[in-house]
Coordinates of C-alpha atoms and ligand atoms in Angstrom, one line a residue:
Chain U
M14 CA -19.2 -29.8 -53.4
I15 CA -17.4 -26.9 -51.8
E16 CA -20.6 -25.3 -50.8
R17 CA -21.8 -28.5 -49.1
K18 CA -18.6 -28.8 -47.1
A19 CA -18.9 -25.3 -45.9
V20 CA -22.4 -25.9 -44.8
S21 CA -21.6 -29.0 -42.9
C22 CA -18.6 -27.5 -41.3
G23 CA -20.7 -24.5 -40.1
K24 CA -23.2 -27.0 -38.7
C25 CA -20.6 -28.9 -36.8
L26 CA -19.2 -25.7 -35.3
L27 CA -22.7 -24.6 -34.3
T28 CA -23.2 -28.0 -32.6
A29 CA -19.9 -27.8 -30.8
A30 CA -20.7 -24.2 -29.7
S31 CA -24.1 -25.1 -28.4
I32 CA -22.8 -28.2 -26.5
F33 CA -20.2 -25.9 -24.9
I34 CA -22.7 -23.3 -24.0
F35 CA -25.3 -25.7 -22.6
G36 CA -22.7 -27.7 -20.9
G37 CA -21.3 -24.6 -19.3
A38 CA -24.7 -23.4 -18.2
A39 CA -25.5 -26.8 -16.8
F40 CA -22.3 -26.8 -14.8
L41 CA -23.0 -23.3 -13.5
Y42 CA -26.5 -24.2 -12.4
S43 CA -25.5 -27.5 -11.0
G44 CA -23.8 -25.7 -8.1
L45 CA -20.9 -28.1 -8.2
Y46 CA -18.1 -25.5 -8.3
P47 CA -16.7 -25.1 -4.7
M48 CA -17.0 -21.5 -3.7
G49 CA -15.6 -21.8 -0.2
A50 CA -12.5 -19.7 0.5
D51 CA -10.9 -22.8 2.0
V52 CA -10.8 -24.7 -1.2
P53 CA -8.3 -23.3 -3.8
H54 CA -9.4 -22.8 -7.4
N55 CA -8.4 -25.4 -9.9
S56 CA -5.5 -24.4 -12.1
L57 CA -7.7 -23.4 -15.0
T58 CA -9.9 -21.1 -13.0
Y59 CA -6.8 -19.8 -11.2
W60 CA -5.1 -19.0 -14.5
V61 CA -8.2 -17.3 -16.0
L62 CA -8.7 -15.1 -12.9
E63 CA -5.1 -14.2 -12.5
T64 CA -4.7 -13.3 -16.1
L65 CA -7.9 -11.3 -16.0
R66 CA -6.7 -9.4 -13.0
E67 CA -3.1 -8.8 -14.2
R68 CA -4.1 -7.7 -17.6
S69 CA -6.9 -5.5 -16.4
I70 CA -4.7 -3.7 -13.8
A71 CA -1.7 -3.3 -16.1
Q72 CA -4.0 -1.8 -18.7
A73 CA -5.9 0.5 -16.4
A74 CA -2.7 1.7 -14.6
S75 CA -0.6 2.3 -17.7
D76 CA -1.3 6.0 -18.0
I77 CA -0.9 6.9 -14.3
E78 CA 1.7 9.6 -13.7
V79 CA 4.1 8.7 -10.8
P80 CA 5.1 11.7 -8.6
G81 CA 8.7 12.7 -8.8
D82 CA 9.3 12.7 -5.0
M83 CA 8.5 9.1 -4.1
D84 CA 11.7 8.9 -2.0
S85 CA 10.8 11.7 0.3
P86 CA 11.0 10.9 4.1
D87 CA 7.8 12.9 4.5
R88 CA 5.9 10.4 2.3
L89 CA 7.4 7.5 4.2
L90 CA 6.2 8.9 7.5
K91 CA 2.7 9.8 6.3
G92 CA 2.3 6.6 4.3
G93 CA 3.7 4.5 7.2
G94 CA 1.1 5.7 9.6
D95 CA -1.7 4.9 7.3
Y96 CA -0.3 1.6 6.3
N97 CA 0.0 0.5 9.9
D98 CA -3.6 1.5 10.7
M99 CA -5.3 0.2 7.6
C100 CA -3.2 -2.4 5.9
A101 CA -0.9 -4.2 8.2
G102 CA -3.7 -6.5 9.4
C103 CA -3.8 -8.1 6.0
H104 CA -0.4 -7.3 4.5
L105 CA 1.7 -7.8 7.6
K106 CA 4.7 -6.0 8.8
P107 CA 8.4 -6.8 9.6
G108 CA 8.6 -9.6 12.1
K109 CA 5.0 -10.8 11.4
T110 CA 4.4 -13.7 9.1
Q111 CA 0.7 -14.5 9.7
S112 CA -2.6 -13.0 10.7
D113 CA -6.2 -14.2 10.7
F114 CA -6.6 -12.5 7.3
T115 CA -3.6 -14.1 5.7
M116 CA -4.7 -17.5 6.8
G117 CA -8.4 -17.2 6.0
L118 CA -8.6 -15.0 2.9
Y119 CA -8.6 -16.5 -0.6
P120 CA -6.9 -15.1 -2.6
A121 CA -4.5 -14.5 0.3
P122 CA -3.2 -11.0 0.8
P123 CA 0.5 -10.9 -0.3
N124 CA 3.0 -10.2 2.5
L125 CA 4.1 -6.7 1.5
S126 CA 7.0 -6.7 4.0
L127 CA 8.8 -9.3 2.0
D128 CA 11.0 -8.5 -0.9
E129 CA 9.1 -9.5 -3.9
D130 CA 11.6 -9.9 -6.6
K131 CA 9.7 -7.6 -9.0
Q132 CA 10.5 -4.6 -6.9
H133 CA 14.3 -4.6 -6.9
H134 CA 15.4 -6.5 -10.0
G135 CA 14.1 -5.5 -13.3
S136 CA 14.5 -2.2 -15.1
H137 CA 13.7 1.3 -14.0
D138 CA 10.5 1.2 -16.1
E139 CA 9.4 -2.0 -14.6
G140 CA 9.8 -0.4 -11.2
L141 CA 7.6 2.5 -12.2
D142 CA 5.0 0.1 -13.5
T143 CA 4.9 -1.6 -10.2
L144 CA 4.3 1.7 -8.5
R145 CA 1.5 2.6 -11.0
Q146 CA -0.2 -0.7 -10.5
Q147 CA 0.1 -0.6 -6.7
F148 CA -1.4 2.9 -6.7
W149 CA -4.3 1.7 -8.9
T150 CA -4.9 -1.4 -6.8
I151 CA -5.0 0.6 -3.6
K152 CA -7.3 3.2 -5.0
H153 CA -9.7 0.9 -6.8
G154 CA -9.4 -2.4 -4.9
I155 CA -9.8 -5.8 -6.5
K156 CA -13.2 -7.4 -7.2
A157 CA -14.1 -10.6 -5.5
S158 CA -11.1 -10.5 -3.2
G159 CA -10.4 -9.1 0.2
M160 CA -8.7 -6.1 -1.2
P161 CA -10.9 -3.0 -0.6
A162 CA -10.9 0.2 -2.7
W163 CA -9.4 3.0 -0.6
G164 CA -10.1 5.7 -3.1
P165 CA -13.3 6.6 -1.4
G166 CA -12.2 8.5 1.7
H167 CA -8.5 8.8 0.8
D168 CA -7.1 11.3 -1.7
D169 CA -4.5 10.5 -4.2
E170 CA -1.7 12.0 -2.2
R171 CA -2.4 9.7 0.7
I172 CA -2.4 6.8 -1.6
W173 CA 0.9 7.8 -3.1
N174 CA 2.3 8.1 0.4
M175 CA 1.4 4.5 1.0
V176 CA 2.9 3.4 -2.3
A177 CA 6.1 5.2 -1.3
F178 CA 6.1 3.4 2.0
I179 CA 5.4 0.0 0.6
K180 CA 8.3 0.5 -1.8
R181 CA 10.7 0.6 1.2
L182 CA 8.8 -1.6 3.6
P183 CA 10.9 -4.8 2.8
D184 CA 14.0 -2.9 3.9
L185 CA 12.6 -2.0 7.4
S186 CA 13.5 -3.9 10.6
P187 CA 10.7 -4.3 13.2
D188 CA 12.3 -1.4 15.2
Q189 CA 12.5 0.9 12.2
Y190 CA 9.0 0.0 11.2
Q191 CA 7.8 1.0 14.7
I192 CA 9.4 4.4 14.6
V193 CA 8.4 5.3 11.1
T194 CA 4.8 4.2 11.5
A195 CA 4.1 5.5 15.0
R196 CA 1.6 8.4 14.8
G197 CA 2.3 9.7 18.2
D198 CA 5.2 12.2 17.8
V199 CA 8.0 12.7 20.3
S200 CA 9.1 15.9 18.7
E201 CA 6.9 19.0 19.4
G202 CA 4.8 21.1 17.0
N203 CA 4.1 18.4 14.5
G204 CA 0.4 18.6 13.5
H205 CA -0.2 15.3 11.7
Chain T
M28 CA -46.0 7.9 17.3
K29 CA -45.5 6.5 13.8
T30 CA -44.6 9.8 12.4
Q31 CA -41.6 10.0 14.7
T32 CA -39.9 6.9 13.3
L33 CA -38.9 8.6 10.0
P34 CA -37.0 11.5 11.5
R35 CA -35.3 9.1 13.9
V36 CA -34.2 6.8 11.2
L37 CA -33.0 9.8 9.2
A38 CA -31.1 11.2 12.2
I39 CA -29.4 7.9 13.0
S40 CA -28.5 7.1 9.5
S41 CA -27.1 10.5 8.8
L42 CA -25.1 10.3 12.1
L43 CA -23.7 6.9 11.0
F44 CA -22.9 8.4 7.6
A45 CA -21.1 11.3 9.1
L46 CA -19.1 9.0 11.4
S47 CA -18.2 6.7 8.5
A48 CA -17.0 9.7 6.5
Q49 CA -14.7 10.6 9.3
A50 CA -13.4 7.1 9.9
H51 CA -10.4 7.5 7.7
D52 CA -9.3 10.9 8.7
P53 CA -5.7 10.8 10.0
K54 CA -6.9 12.6 13.1
E55 CA -9.3 9.8 13.9
H56 CA -6.4 7.4 13.9
M57 CA -4.6 9.5 16.5
Q58 CA -6.8 8.3 19.3
N59 CA -4.9 5.1 19.7
A60 CA -1.6 6.6 18.5
E61 CA 1.5 4.7 19.4
Q62 CA 4.5 6.6 20.5
A63 CA 7.6 6.2 18.4
D64 CA 10.1 4.1 20.4
C65 CA 13.2 6.1 19.7
T66 CA 15.4 4.3 22.3
T67 CA 15.8 1.4 19.8
M68 CA 17.6 3.8 17.5
N69 CA 20.5 3.8 19.8
D70 CA 20.8 0.0 19.5
M71 CA 20.8 0.1 15.7
D72 CA 24.2 -0.3 14.0
Q73 CA 24.9 3.3 13.2
T74 CA 27.8 2.6 11.0
K75 CA 25.2 1.0 8.7
M76 CA 22.9 4.0 8.8
D77 CA 23.0 6.3 5.9
M78 CA 21.9 9.9 6.4
N79 CA 21.1 10.1 2.7
D80 CA 18.6 7.2 3.0
P81 CA 15.0 8.5 3.3
I82 CA 14.3 5.8 6.0
T83 CA 17.1 7.2 8.2
Q84 CA 15.8 10.7 7.5
A85 CA 12.3 9.7 8.4
M86 CA 13.4 8.2 11.7
M87 CA 15.5 11.3 12.5
E88 CA 12.5 13.4 11.8
K89 CA 10.4 11.3 14.2
C90 CA 13.0 11.2 16.9
K91 CA 14.3 14.7 16.5
K92 CA 13.9 15.7 20.1
E93 CA 15.4 12.5 21.4
M94 CA 18.4 12.7 19.2
S95 CA 19.2 16.3 19.7
G96 CA 22.3 15.4 21.5
M97 CA 23.5 13.4 18.5
E98 CA 25.9 11.5 20.7
G99 CA 27.4 8.4 19.0
M100 CA 26.1 9.4 15.6
S101 CA 29.4 10.4 14.2
G102 CA 29.8 6.9 12.8
M103 CA 27.0 7.4 10.4
K104 CA 27.6 7.9 6.7
G105 CA 27.0 11.5 5.9
M106 CA 27.1 12.5 9.5
S107 CA 30.9 12.3 9.9
D108 CA 31.4 15.8 8.5
A109 CA 29.5 19.0 9.0
E110 CA 25.7 18.8 8.5
E111 CA 25.9 21.1 5.6
K112 CA 27.7 18.4 3.7
A113 CA 24.9 15.9 4.3
Q114 CA 22.5 18.5 3.1
D115 CA 24.4 19.1 0.0
T116 CA 24.4 15.5 -1.0
A117 CA 20.8 15.2 -0.3
H118 CA 20.0 18.1 -2.7
E119 CA 22.0 16.6 -5.5
D120 CA 19.0 14.3 -6.0
D121 CA 16.2 15.8 -7.9
N122 CA 13.8 15.3 -5.0
S123 CA 12.5 18.6 -3.9
E124 CA 10.8 17.4 -0.8
R125 CA 14.0 16.1 0.8
H126 CA 15.3 17.9 3.8
I127 CA 17.6 17.0 6.7
D128 CA 16.9 18.2 10.1
G129 CA 20.1 18.2 12.0
G130 CA 19.6 20.8 14.6
G131 CA 15.9 20.8 14.9
S132 CA 15.2 24.2 13.3
T133 CA 12.8 23.2 10.6
K134 CA 9.5 23.4 9.0
N135 CA 6.6 22.0 11.0
H136 CA 3.7 20.6 9.1
H137 CA 0.7 22.7 9.1
Ligands
CU11 CU1 -7.9 5.5 6.5

């Protein structure tokens, strides 16, 4: 009796699994899933991808050591110049709310000049985790999104400089942003 | 004729490679460098500026020359007293990199 039950239950599981697999494969090959960036994912796909991304980055970034001098003005200046050249087109700057990239990319690049609550509330440790994850994201990029990996061509110090800058970016007015990010230097003898 | 194609392709592709490797050097970005517009600093509410804030320090660093007069800066927090005082408070933090350039006598990078 018991044995029989176990067998039939195994069978029904097998059938369910194969229906699932064949159904899934049929759906994949049918070409019915909309891939265009102008149609958002359905909530299931969105949840799966977001969870995949967040867990992966949190895991990969957990051991990164954050430099002790993240508040140095020097980092702000160096990171600001790089941010303005390489990132502002997608991640915007104070006084700018839209670009072709923010309108057309999916997932859309987050506006890093806005105060995302995760940066200022939350504990000290959470703040450090944000820095770690931002560093990792900038260095390695994010698959199947518009976020490039900047590790090739930019050393870790330059990336930390940008992390330091992004940390203070929401506090900057457009005028302050202009001064901090301008590469041309009014004072002499500065060899950036 | 045909034999010349390969060297050419090699030359062009290695040139492109070399260029792409340079593309993210900070010096490369200097070509269309924007000048810092320090005049706007005069319009900022200086009573709200804090000399101990890295953003203020970064702007001062950028606009050193312009601000050498320091007129109208006495309203700023940390500026009201002698500069040494501002420097002291800055060093209370454990940040080693921090420095305040009041008079302009400072380290230049490189
Ligand atoms: Cu670059």
